[in-house]
Amino acid sequence: MKNTLFISAGAGSGKTHRITDFLFEELAAKRARPEAVLATTFTKKAASELVERVRQRLALGGQHRLASSMGQALIGTVNSVCGRLLGRYAFEAGLSPALEVLDEDASALLFSQALEQSLESSDIDRMNALARRLEKEDWKGEIKGIVDLARANNIPAAALPAQAERSLANLMAFFPSPSPRIPMSKSWRLPNRPAGTSVATTTPPRKQQTISISCRLSKGNSRKHDSLGASGSS
Amino acid sequence: MLKVIFGPDLDGYETPFPQSKCGEVILGPFGLLNFLEIRLGLRGICEGEPVRTTQYLRCLRLADNGCRFYSKSLSVDELAVARELLGWRDTWIEAGWQGTAREGDSAKLIDMAAVEAHARDYLALGSADRLRNVLGALQDNRLDDIVVEVVGGREDLISTWREIFNLLSAFDHLPAPFRSNPTAIPDSDLALLQQAVLDHQQVCLQGDGTVVFLTATDETLLARAVSQILHGTVNLDQSAWFKESLTTTVIDGGNAAALDMIFEGDGQPLTGSSTPSRWRPPLQVLPLSLSLLWSPLDPFRLLEFLTHPVGPLPRRVRSRLAQIVAEYPGIGGEHWQQAIVELVEKDKERAGGDNKAGETSALRIEQWLFAERFDPDEGAPVQRVAEQCGRVCRWAAGQAEREGLIPSLRALYHAASAQASQAQRTLDDLAKAGQERIARLQLDRLIDQVTSLGSPVTSRSAELGHIHLSHSPGALIESRQRILWWNFSEPALPCKWPWSTAELGQLAANGAHLSSVDSSLQRLADFSTQPILAASRQLIFALPAKSCGEVPRPHPLWDRIAALTGKTVPTVDVGSLLKGSVRHKGLALTLSPMERHQLPQPVRWWQIRQPQLLPRRAKESFSSLQCFIESPYQWVLRYQASLNAGSLTRIENGNRQKGNLFHRLFKMFFSAKDFDWRQADRGSVVRWVSIRFDTLLAEEGANFLLPGRLREKQELIETAQRSAWSLVEFLRAAKVRTVEVEKPVDGSFTGGDLSGFIDLLVTNEEGVEAVVDLKWSGAQYRRQELRENRMLQLAVYAYLRKRQGRWPAQAFYMLSECRLLAQDAGFFPNAEVCSPGDENDHIAALWLAFEKTWKWRRQQFDQGLIEVTVTGTAADGNPIPPEGRLPIGEHNDRFNEFGTLTGWQEGA
């Protein structure tokens, strides 16, 4: 991209102030028109603040007409800006012009419906059985998490199967070679390993095998220890 | 000669001055259009927008060759496309479009022109067409007896209006008198601000109370303050010694109905404001009844339909059926059938045994609830949906004719009837155009459009002497002493046209001269300064800090005022006034904070003076005895005071519902005549459960059949299959021969009579009985109960089946976990044994402990003492509990439905 101005600074250090100044200068100098401004923020409050500050600066500078035109600028949350853009170009995109932003509940419901349409009934039974073994109450939530991450990181749907294979291969590399299939009628588990152990396997008893994996997850500055117990055949 | 004062914001204008206006009329665009049509003899039948939308859809379809700019979108959401493009078309026509396109014009214009060729045949007139017709008629008919005064000038009006004014005797009224000569007290803040607006010069306000920005944490508090200000007296003139009451106009920046709510409480005349809403009860019946057309049936919508304040079925019928749906979400099951039979019988009785009354009642239920349902994607037959709309229309019209109905409700029924009629008319049009079915999404769009305008509450009519209300700043054409701008928030601002500059140029070449967004914004900015200039004594801007949970953005005028005054406009926060930290002489505010009262805190014991009010009950059950022992306050409130939680608030949608479903399943399973569980193999058990469970879900678990819940449904069926087979295995291992489900039992105990229903009473080949209680989950808790010998529920049922001193065996069967828990394996060899640690702990000892505890509690009640075992209180051991009583937790309020009666924690 040309003419890129990158502002990186800590909270409260004046990024919005800088952007306000920048927009004011560009608009006042007629290098930009309000209707040609596009800005996204994380919250509605931030968007509102940005519009107001620019409008106030323009008004204080006697640019009343420009100030009143700030309503035409495309400033809002990512959701709102994208929604307005899609609405504006609905026909070009072959979409309905009556687009709505879904709330979280409606979005989860639609995801469930879409998932149902893409799975056979037998797939659902298999996933239910697997989830029971892994003591996961809601595997739809796990899949939605993956889909959301893929969307957020712009990973195309076609790339997911290969990624899943790689992920599985990486996981399976920690396990011993498969033994003959073991009946699952009675499951039991060993106590979890101490938190922080990267990988631990136990010697399987003669008929049943239990594996306990402890994963160390890091997020930001905090470290979380999450242990996942899996019982069953390898 | 008639003088017409015209302004774009003057529709619905009411003058605040009572003097004679004979020979003069003030009109906005709609008013003047109607007036001119009547004068020119053009008034015809006007169709509603929903009908026009479907008519335009027909035109779009006729012109669609698959390559139109709207073709793809039309295939996705045709009514939304029709509504959007009809809006385009009307805007263009109003601006002078002739329905044409030239070679080389954009695809949008060419395609719209192709559609317009059909619109001439199929589309009813809209306001834009009517305006063009007026213009056409005026070419041949001059109305020389009318003179029009255009407020604000005609320069920024759309071209059709400009052309109309050119044909009338019109002159521009620019500017309004007060704009050039504002009349505020010299040197007051208001005068300074007026001068600043006119001269674009900066000023510094002194805070004399003539210009104030008023805010409060929420709209209600702000309205309360505004009511006092408007109805109080102030002294704003330094030279005057008296306080005066100012004549006021309130500008409604949104939700002036909030002011009326407060005025009503203060005994002040109402302004008659009521925000139109589509959520008025009679208006919701149409969408609710149509939502029942779809398969699978949504039990949540069915419950809404039945619990709605008004509805086409009698209230007693809706109420009874709603109870069934809440407990057994579905339709048509055993409980439903039984309830309907009872209701029909009652109707018959009410009619003195007339069979016809019963039949009519049954037919009505059939029509509204059991009509055919359709797949939402394939759609319902258009005619069938239209019939349903007609039915709602007739019902609402009938209700509106009822005697003794309050006028506001009558008006709402009329509105509901009109909406349903409009929907029916629209669907009839679709059917006439050859459409056979309508999908759910499209029907929702149609109903959304039909109901979008909603209805105000018509009982809130303006009362004599009310504060003058103006619906927009542009409608202030006369000077007032005080102007209060209520809800001084950002209005809907003009948006950029959805067409490119090139397309706008092409439109202009085809006659449509659309006004630019800049000029619309400028007009808005000009009009927004009217209140500043029209006020002569005081100007107040009122904006709450939060409205509907969000921080409202102030009106753009506020930035301009801030710039002109250097942010010196005094801001008065009503909250600060309440704390006594601020006083403002320009505002007649005498608000005082309400004293804070602590709600009653919980106490461990309630003492009543008349213990005879707590007699023994004629018959106890396990549930009542559990309350009696563990939560005496609940026993008193529920069984003596007969206080019960309503059952209609929500649908059972959790483990309790799953447990209910499995109970019903096992009842069918063990009583099936065509199936013998003793002989069946795993496969046949699984098959039987699969087949029966589908029917059961439709009748009592329809929430599991809703789209998006397939995982839960299949998991439930799979659990049912496992659970049924696992139970069969346990029973076979115990050589059980008979199983009785929900076996009624009764007997007597030390406290009187006792009865209940045993989930499963099983008998083995030796004739020995066992009591099995079914639980959905919670094996850990039940194990503990058995190990600690405090499984009172099993003990109660076992006691009622005790024969010749011999106790039957007892066990818990955990449905979702497929576990059978018992204290020993004597009866069920495969049970998970949870033996008590002490060999003296057995069921007879438990029963003995129960009887001791019961007597101890009874003594308390006989003394008028009720122990309130809730969190926030502590057991004090007084009265002294007997040796060997049942262990009772200090607090038993996990399922306390009486939290509001048993006391509140500090700070609540």
JSON list of N, CA, C and O in Angstrom, two decimals, chain B residues 668-701:
[
{"chain": "B", "resi": 668, "resn": "MET", "atom": "N", "xyz": [-44.13, -46.24, 28.32]},
{"chain": "B", "resi": 668, "resn": "MET", "atom": "CA", "xyz": [-44.61, -46.90, 27.10]},
{"chain": "B", "resi": 668, "resn": "MET", "atom": "C", "xyz": [-43.87, -48.23, 26.90]},
{"chain": "B", "resi": 668, "resn": "MET", "atom": "O", "xyz": [-44.45, -49.22, 26.49]},
{"chain": "B", "resi": 669, "resn": "PHE", "atom": "N", "xyz": [-42.59, -48.20, 27.22]},
{"chain": "B", "resi": 669, "resn": "PHE", "atom": "CA", "xyz": [-41.73, -49.36, 26.98]},
{"chain": "B", "resi": 669, "resn": "PHE", "atom": "C", "xyz": [-42.21, -50.58, 27.78]},
{"chain": "B", "resi": 669, "resn": "PHE", "atom": "O", "xyz": [-42.35, -51.67, 27.25]},
{"chain": "B", "resi": 670, "resn": "PHE", "atom": "N", "xyz": [-42.49, -50.33, 29.08]},
{"chain": "B", "resi": 670, "resn": "PHE", "atom": "CA", "xyz": [-42.84, -51.47, 29.92]},
{"chain": "B", "resi": 670, "resn": "PHE", "atom": "C", "xyz": [-44.31, -51.83, 29.85]},
{"chain": "B", "resi": 670, "resn": "PHE", "atom": "O", "xyz": [-44.72, -52.85, 30.38]},
{"chain": "B", "resi": 671, "resn": "SER", "atom": "N", "xyz": [-45.12, -50.96, 29.23]},
{"chain": "B", "resi": 671, "resn": "SER", "atom": "CA", "xyz": [-46.54, -51.32, 29.13]},
{"chain": "B", "resi": 671, "resn": "SER", "atom": "C", "xyz": [-46.94, -51.64, 27.69]},
{"chain": "B", "resi": 671, "resn": "SER", "atom": "O", "xyz": [-48.12, -51.83, 27.42]},
{"chain": "B", "resi": 672, "resn": "ALA", "atom": "N", "xyz": [-45.95, -51.71, 26.79]},
{"chain": "B", "resi": 672, "resn": "ALA", "atom": "CA", "xyz": [-46.27, -51.97, 25.38]},
{"chain": "B", "resi": 672, "resn": "ALA", "atom": "C", "xyz": [-46.85, -53.38, 25.23]},
{"chain": "B", "resi": 672, "resn": "ALA", "atom": "O", "xyz": [-46.32, -54.33, 25.80]},
{"chain": "B", "resi": 673, "resn": "LYS", "atom": "N", "xyz": [-47.95, -53.44, 24.46]},
{"chain": "B", "resi": 673, "resn": "LYS", "atom": "CA", "xyz": [-48.58, -54.75, 24.28]},
{"chain": "B", "resi": 673, "resn": "LYS", "atom": "C", "xyz": [-47.92, -55.54, 23.15]},
{"chain": "B", "resi": 673, "resn": "LYS", "atom": "O", "xyz": [-47.97, -56.76, 23.12]},
{"chain": "B", "resi": 674, "resn": "ASP", "atom": "N", "xyz": [-47.31, -54.83, 22.24]},
{"chain": "B", "resi": 674, "resn": "ASP", "atom": "CA", "xyz": [-46.73, -55.50, 21.07]},
{"chain": "B", "resi": 674, "resn": "ASP", "atom": "C", "xyz": [-45.22, -55.70, 21.24]},
{"chain": "B", "resi": 674, "resn": "ASP", "atom": "O", "xyz": [-44.51, -55.95, 20.28]},
{"chain": "B", "resi": 675, "resn": "PHE", "atom": "N", "xyz": [-44.73, -55.54, 22.45]},
{"chain": "B", "resi": 675, "resn": "PHE", "atom": "CA", "xyz": [-43.29, -55.64, 22.63]},
{"chain": "B", "resi": 675, "resn": "PHE", "atom": "C", "xyz": [-43.01, -56.22, 24.01]},
{"chain": "B", "resi": 675, "resn": "PHE", "atom": "O", "xyz": [-43.54, -55.73, 25.01]},
{"chain": "B", "resi": 676, "resn": "ASP", "atom": "N", "xyz": [-42.18, -57.26, 24.06]},
{"chain": "B", "resi": 676, "resn": "ASP", "atom": "CA", "xyz": [-41.86, -57.88, 25.35]},
{"chain": "B", "resi": 676, "resn": "ASP", "atom": "C", "xyz": [-40.39, -57.65, 25.66]},
{"chain": "B", "resi": 676, "resn": "ASP", "atom": "O", "xyz": [-39.51, -58.26, 25.05]},
{"chain": "B", "resi": 677, "resn": "TRP", "atom": "N", "xyz": [-40.13, -56.79, 26.62]},
{"chain": "B", "resi": 677, "resn": "TRP", "atom": "CA", "xyz": [-38.75, -56.43, 26.93]},
{"chain": "B", "resi": 677, "resn": "TRP", "atom": "C", "xyz": [-37.97, -57.63, 27.49]},
{"chain": "B", "resi": 677, "resn": "TRP", "atom": "O", "xyz": [-36.75, -57.68, 27.43]},
{"chain": "B", "resi": 678, "resn": "ARG", "atom": "N", "xyz": [-38.72, -58.61, 28.03]},
{"chain": "B", "resi": 678, "resn": "ARG", "atom": "CA", "xyz": [-38.04, -59.75, 28.63]},
{"chain": "B", "resi": 678, "resn": "ARG", "atom": "C", "xyz": [-37.36, -60.61, 27.57]},
{"chain": "B", "resi": 678, "resn": "ARG", "atom": "O", "xyz": [-36.35, -61.25, 27.82]},
{"chain": "B", "resi": 679, "resn": "GLN", "atom": "N", "xyz": [-37.94, -60.61, 26.36]},
{"chain": "B", "resi": 679, "resn": "GLN", "atom": "CA", "xyz": [-37.43, -61.47, 25.30]},
{"chain": "B", "resi": 679, "resn": "GLN", "atom": "C", "xyz": [-36.57, -60.70, 24.28]},
{"chain": "B", "resi": 679, "resn": "GLN", "atom": "O", "xyz": [-35.82, -61.31, 23.53]},
{"chain": "B", "resi": 680, "resn": "ALA", "atom": "N", "xyz": [-36.72, -59.39, 24.29]},
{"chain": "B", "resi": 680, "resn": "ALA", "atom": "CA", "xyz": [-36.12, -58.61, 23.19]},
{"chain": "B", "resi": 680, "resn": "ALA", "atom": "C", "xyz": [-34.59, -58.60, 23.26]},
{"chain": "B", "resi": 680, "resn": "ALA", "atom": "O", "xyz": [-34.00, -58.62, 24.34]},
{"chain": "B", "resi": 681, "resn": "ASP", "atom": "N", "xyz": [-33.99, -58.60, 22.06]},
{"chain": "B", "resi": 681, "resn": "ASP", "atom": "CA", "xyz": [-32.53, -58.46, 22.04]},
{"chain": "B", "resi": 681, "resn": "ASP", "atom": "C", "xyz": [-32.18, -56.97, 21.93]},
{"chain": "B", "resi": 681, "resn": "ASP", "atom": "O", "xyz": [-33.07, -56.11, 21.82]},
{"chain": "B", "resi": 682, "resn": "ARG", "atom": "N", "xyz": [-30.91, -56.68, 21.95]},
{"chain": "B", "resi": 682, "resn": "ARG", "atom": "CA", "xyz": [-30.47, -55.28, 21.96]},
{"chain": "B", "resi": 682, "resn": "ARG", "atom": "C", "xyz": [-31.02, -54.52, 20.75]},
{"chain": "B", "resi": 682, "resn": "ARG", "atom": "O", "xyz": [-31.52, -53.41, 20.86]},
{"chain": "B", "resi": 683, "resn": "GLY", "atom": "N", "xyz": [-30.92, -55.19, 19.56]},
{"chain": "B", "resi": 683, "resn": "GLY", "atom": "CA", "xyz": [-31.34, -54.54, 18.31]},
{"chain": "B", "resi": 683, "resn": "GLY", "atom": "C", "xyz": [-32.80, -54.14, 18.35]},
{"chain": "B", "resi": 683, "resn": "GLY", "atom": "O", "xyz": [-33.18, -53.03, 17.95]},
{"chain": "B", "resi": 684, "resn": "SER", "atom": "N", "xyz": [-33.63, -55.05, 18.86]},
{"chain": "B", "resi": 684, "resn": "SER", "atom": "CA", "xyz": [-35.06, -54.73, 18.84]},
{"chain": "B", "resi": 684, "resn": "SER", "atom": "C", "xyz": [-35.40, -53.65, 19.88]},
{"chain": "B", "resi": 684, "resn": "SER", "atom": "O", "xyz": [-36.30, -52.84, 19.66]},
{"chain": "B", "resi": 685, "resn": "VAL", "atom": "N", "xyz": [-34.67, -53.65, 20.99]},
{"chain": "B", "resi": 685, "resn": "VAL", "atom": "CA", "xyz": [-34.89, -52.58, 21.97]},
{"chain": "B", "resi": 685, "resn": "VAL", "atom": "C", "xyz": [-34.53, -51.24, 21.35]},
{"chain": "B", "resi": 685, "resn": "VAL", "atom": "O", "xyz": [-35.28, -50.25, 21.44]},
{"chain": "B", "resi": 686, "resn": "VAL", "atom": "N", "xyz": [-33.38, -51.20, 20.68]},
{"chain": "B", "resi": 686, "resn": "VAL", "atom": "CA", "xyz": [-32.91, -49.96, 20.05]},
{"chain": "B", "resi": 686, "resn": "VAL", "atom": "C", "xyz": [-33.91, -49.48, 19.00]},
{"chain": "B", "resi": 686, "resn": "VAL", "atom": "O", "xyz": [-34.27, -48.31, 18.94]},
{"chain": "B", "resi": 687, "resn": "ARG", "atom": "N", "xyz": [-34.42, -50.42, 18.20]},
{"chain": "B", "resi": 687, "resn": "ARG", "atom": "CA", "xyz": [-35.39, -50.05, 17.14]},
{"chain": "B", "resi": 687, "resn": "ARG", "atom": "C", "xyz": [-36.68, -49.51, 17.75]},
{"chain": "B", "resi": 687, "resn": "ARG", "atom": "O", "xyz": [-37.21, -48.51, 17.32]},
{"chain": "B", "resi": 688, "resn": "TRP", "atom": "N", "xyz": [-37.16, -50.22, 18.77]},
{"chain": "B", "resi": 688, "resn": "TRP", "atom": "CA", "xyz": [-38.41, -49.79, 19.40]},
{"chain": "B", "resi": 688, "resn": "TRP", "atom": "C", "xyz": [-38.27, -48.37, 19.95]},
{"chain": "B", "resi": 688, "resn": "TRP", "atom": "O", "xyz": [-39.14, -47.53, 19.75]},
{"chain": "B", "resi": 689, "resn": "VAL", "atom": "N", "xyz": [-37.15, -48.13, 20.63]},
{"chain": "B", "resi": 689, "resn": "VAL", "atom": "CA", "xyz": [-36.93, -46.80, 21.22]},
{"chain": "B", "resi": 689, "resn": "VAL", "atom": "C", "xyz": [-36.86, -45.74, 20.12]},
{"chain": "B", "resi": 689, "resn": "VAL", "atom": "O", "xyz": [-37.47, -44.67, 20.23]},
{"chain": "B", "resi": 690, "resn": "SER", "atom": "N", "xyz": [-36.15, -46.05, 19.03]},
{"chain": "B", "resi": 690, "resn": "SER", "atom": "CA", "xyz": [-36.01, -45.06, 17.94]},
{"chain": "B", "resi": 690, "resn": "SER", "atom": "C", "xyz": [-37.37, -44.65, 17.40]},
{"chain": "B", "resi": 690, "resn": "SER", "atom": "O", "xyz": [-37.65, -43.46, 17.21]},
{"chain": "B", "resi": 691, "resn": "ILE", "atom": "N", "xyz": [-38.21, -45.65, 17.15]},
{"chain": "B", "resi": 691, "resn": "ILE", "atom": "CA", "xyz": [-39.52, -45.37, 16.54]},
{"chain": "B", "resi": 691, "resn": "ILE", "atom": "C", "xyz": [-40.40, -44.57, 17.50]},
{"chain": "B", "resi": 691, "resn": "ILE", "atom": "O", "xyz": [-40.95, -43.53, 17.14]},
{"chain": "B", "resi": 692, "resn": "ARG", "atom": "N", "xyz": [-40.48, -45.02, 18.75]},
{"chain": "B", "resi": 692, "resn": "ARG", "atom": "CA", "xyz": [-41.37, -44.35, 19.70]},
{"chain": "B", "resi": 692, "resn": "ARG", "atom": "C", "xyz": [-40.84, -42.95, 20.08]},
{"chain": "B", "resi": 692, "resn": "ARG", "atom": "O", "xyz": [-41.61, -42.05, 20.34]},
{"chain": "B", "resi": 693, "resn": "PHE", "atom": "N", "xyz": [-39.54, -42.83, 20.11]},
{"chain": "B", "resi": 693, "resn": "PHE", "atom": "CA", "xyz": [-38.98, -41.57, 20.59]},
{"chain": "B", "resi": 693, "resn": "PHE", "atom": "C", "xyz": [-39.28, -40.42, 19.63]},
{"chain": "B", "resi": 693, "resn": "PHE", "atom": "O", "xyz": [-39.48, -39.29, 20.06]},
{"chain": "B", "resi": 694, "resn": "ASP", "atom": "N", "xyz": [-39.30, -40.71, 18.34]},
{"chain": "B", "resi": 694, "resn": "ASP", "atom": "CA", "xyz": [-39.61, -39.65, 17.36]},
{"chain": "B", "resi": 694, "resn": "ASP", "atom": "C", "xyz": [-41.00, -39.08, 17.62]},
{"chain": "B", "resi": 694, "resn": "ASP", "atom": "O", "xyz": [-41.20, -37.87, 17.62]},
{"chain": "B", "resi": 695, "resn": "THR", "atom": "N", "xyz": [-41.96, -39.98, 17.83]},
{"chain": "B", "resi": 695, "resn": "THR", "atom": "CA", "xyz": [-43.33, -39.51, 18.11]},
{"chain": "B", "resi": 695, "resn": "THR", "atom": "C", "xyz": [-43.37, -38.75, 19.42]},
{"chain": "B", "resi": 695, "resn": "THR", "atom": "O", "xyz": [-44.00, -37.69, 19.54]},
{"chain": "B", "resi": 696, "resn": "LEU", "atom": "N", "xyz": [-42.67, -39.29, 20.39]},
{"chain": "B", "resi": 696, "resn": "LEU", "atom": "CA", "xyz": [-42.65, -38.66, 21.71]},
{"chain": "B", "resi": 696, "resn": "LEU", "atom": "C", "xyz": [-42.08, -37.25, 21.64]},
{"chain": "B", "resi": 696, "resn": "LEU", "atom": "O", "xyz": [-42.60, -36.32, 22.27]},
{"chain": "B", "resi": 697, "resn": "LEU", "atom": "N", "xyz": [-41.04, -37.09, 20.85]},
{"chain": "B", "resi": 697, "resn": "LEU", "atom": "CA", "xyz": [-40.43, -35.76, 20.73]},
{"chain": "B", "resi": 697, "resn": "LEU", "atom": "C", "xyz": [-41.42, -34.77, 20.11]},
{"chain": "B", "resi": 697, "resn": "LEU", "atom": "O", "xyz": [-41.52, -33.63, 20.55]},
{"chain": "B", "resi": 698, "resn": "ALA", "atom": "N", "xyz": [-42.14, -35.20, 19.07]},
{"chain": "B", "resi": 698, "resn": "ALA", "atom": "CA", "xyz": [-43.11, -34.29, 18.44]},
{"chain": "B", "resi": 698, "resn": "ALA", "atom": "C", "xyz": [-44.17, -33.86, 19.44]},
{"chain": "B", "resi": 698, "resn": "ALA", "atom": "O", "xyz": [-44.64, -32.72, 19.42]},
{"chain": "B", "resi": 699, "resn": "GLU", "atom": "N", "xyz": [-44.52, -34.77, 20.35]},
{"chain": "B", "resi": 699, "resn": "GLU", "atom": "CA", "xyz": [-45.61, -34.48, 21.30]},
{"chain": "B", "resi": 699, "resn": "GLU", "atom": "C", "xyz": [-45.15, -33.76, 22.56]},
{"chain": "B", "resi": 699, "resn": "GLU", "atom": "O", "xyz": [-45.86, -32.93, 23.10]},
{"chain": "B", "resi": 700, "resn": "GLU", "atom": "N", "xyz": [-43.94, -34.08, 22.99]},
{"chain": "B", "resi": 700, "resn": "GLU", "atom": "CA", "xyz": [-43.52, -33.54, 24.30]},
{"chain": "B", "resi": 700, "resn": "GLU", "atom": "C", "xyz": [-42.10, -32.98, 24.31]},
{"chain": "B", "resi": 700, "resn": "GLU", "atom": "O", "xyz": [-41.64, -32.49, 25.34]},
{"chain": "B", "resi": 701, "resn": "GLY", "atom": "N", "xyz": [-41.41, -33.06, 23.17]},
{"chain": "B", "resi": 701, "resn": "GLY", "atom": "CA", "xyz": [-40.04, -32.55, 23.15]},
{"chain": "B", "resi": 701, "resn": "GLY", "atom": "C", "xyz": [-39.75, -31.88, 21.82]},
{"chain": "B", "resi": 701, "resn": "GLY", "atom": "O", "xyz": [-38.67, -32.06, 21.24]}
]
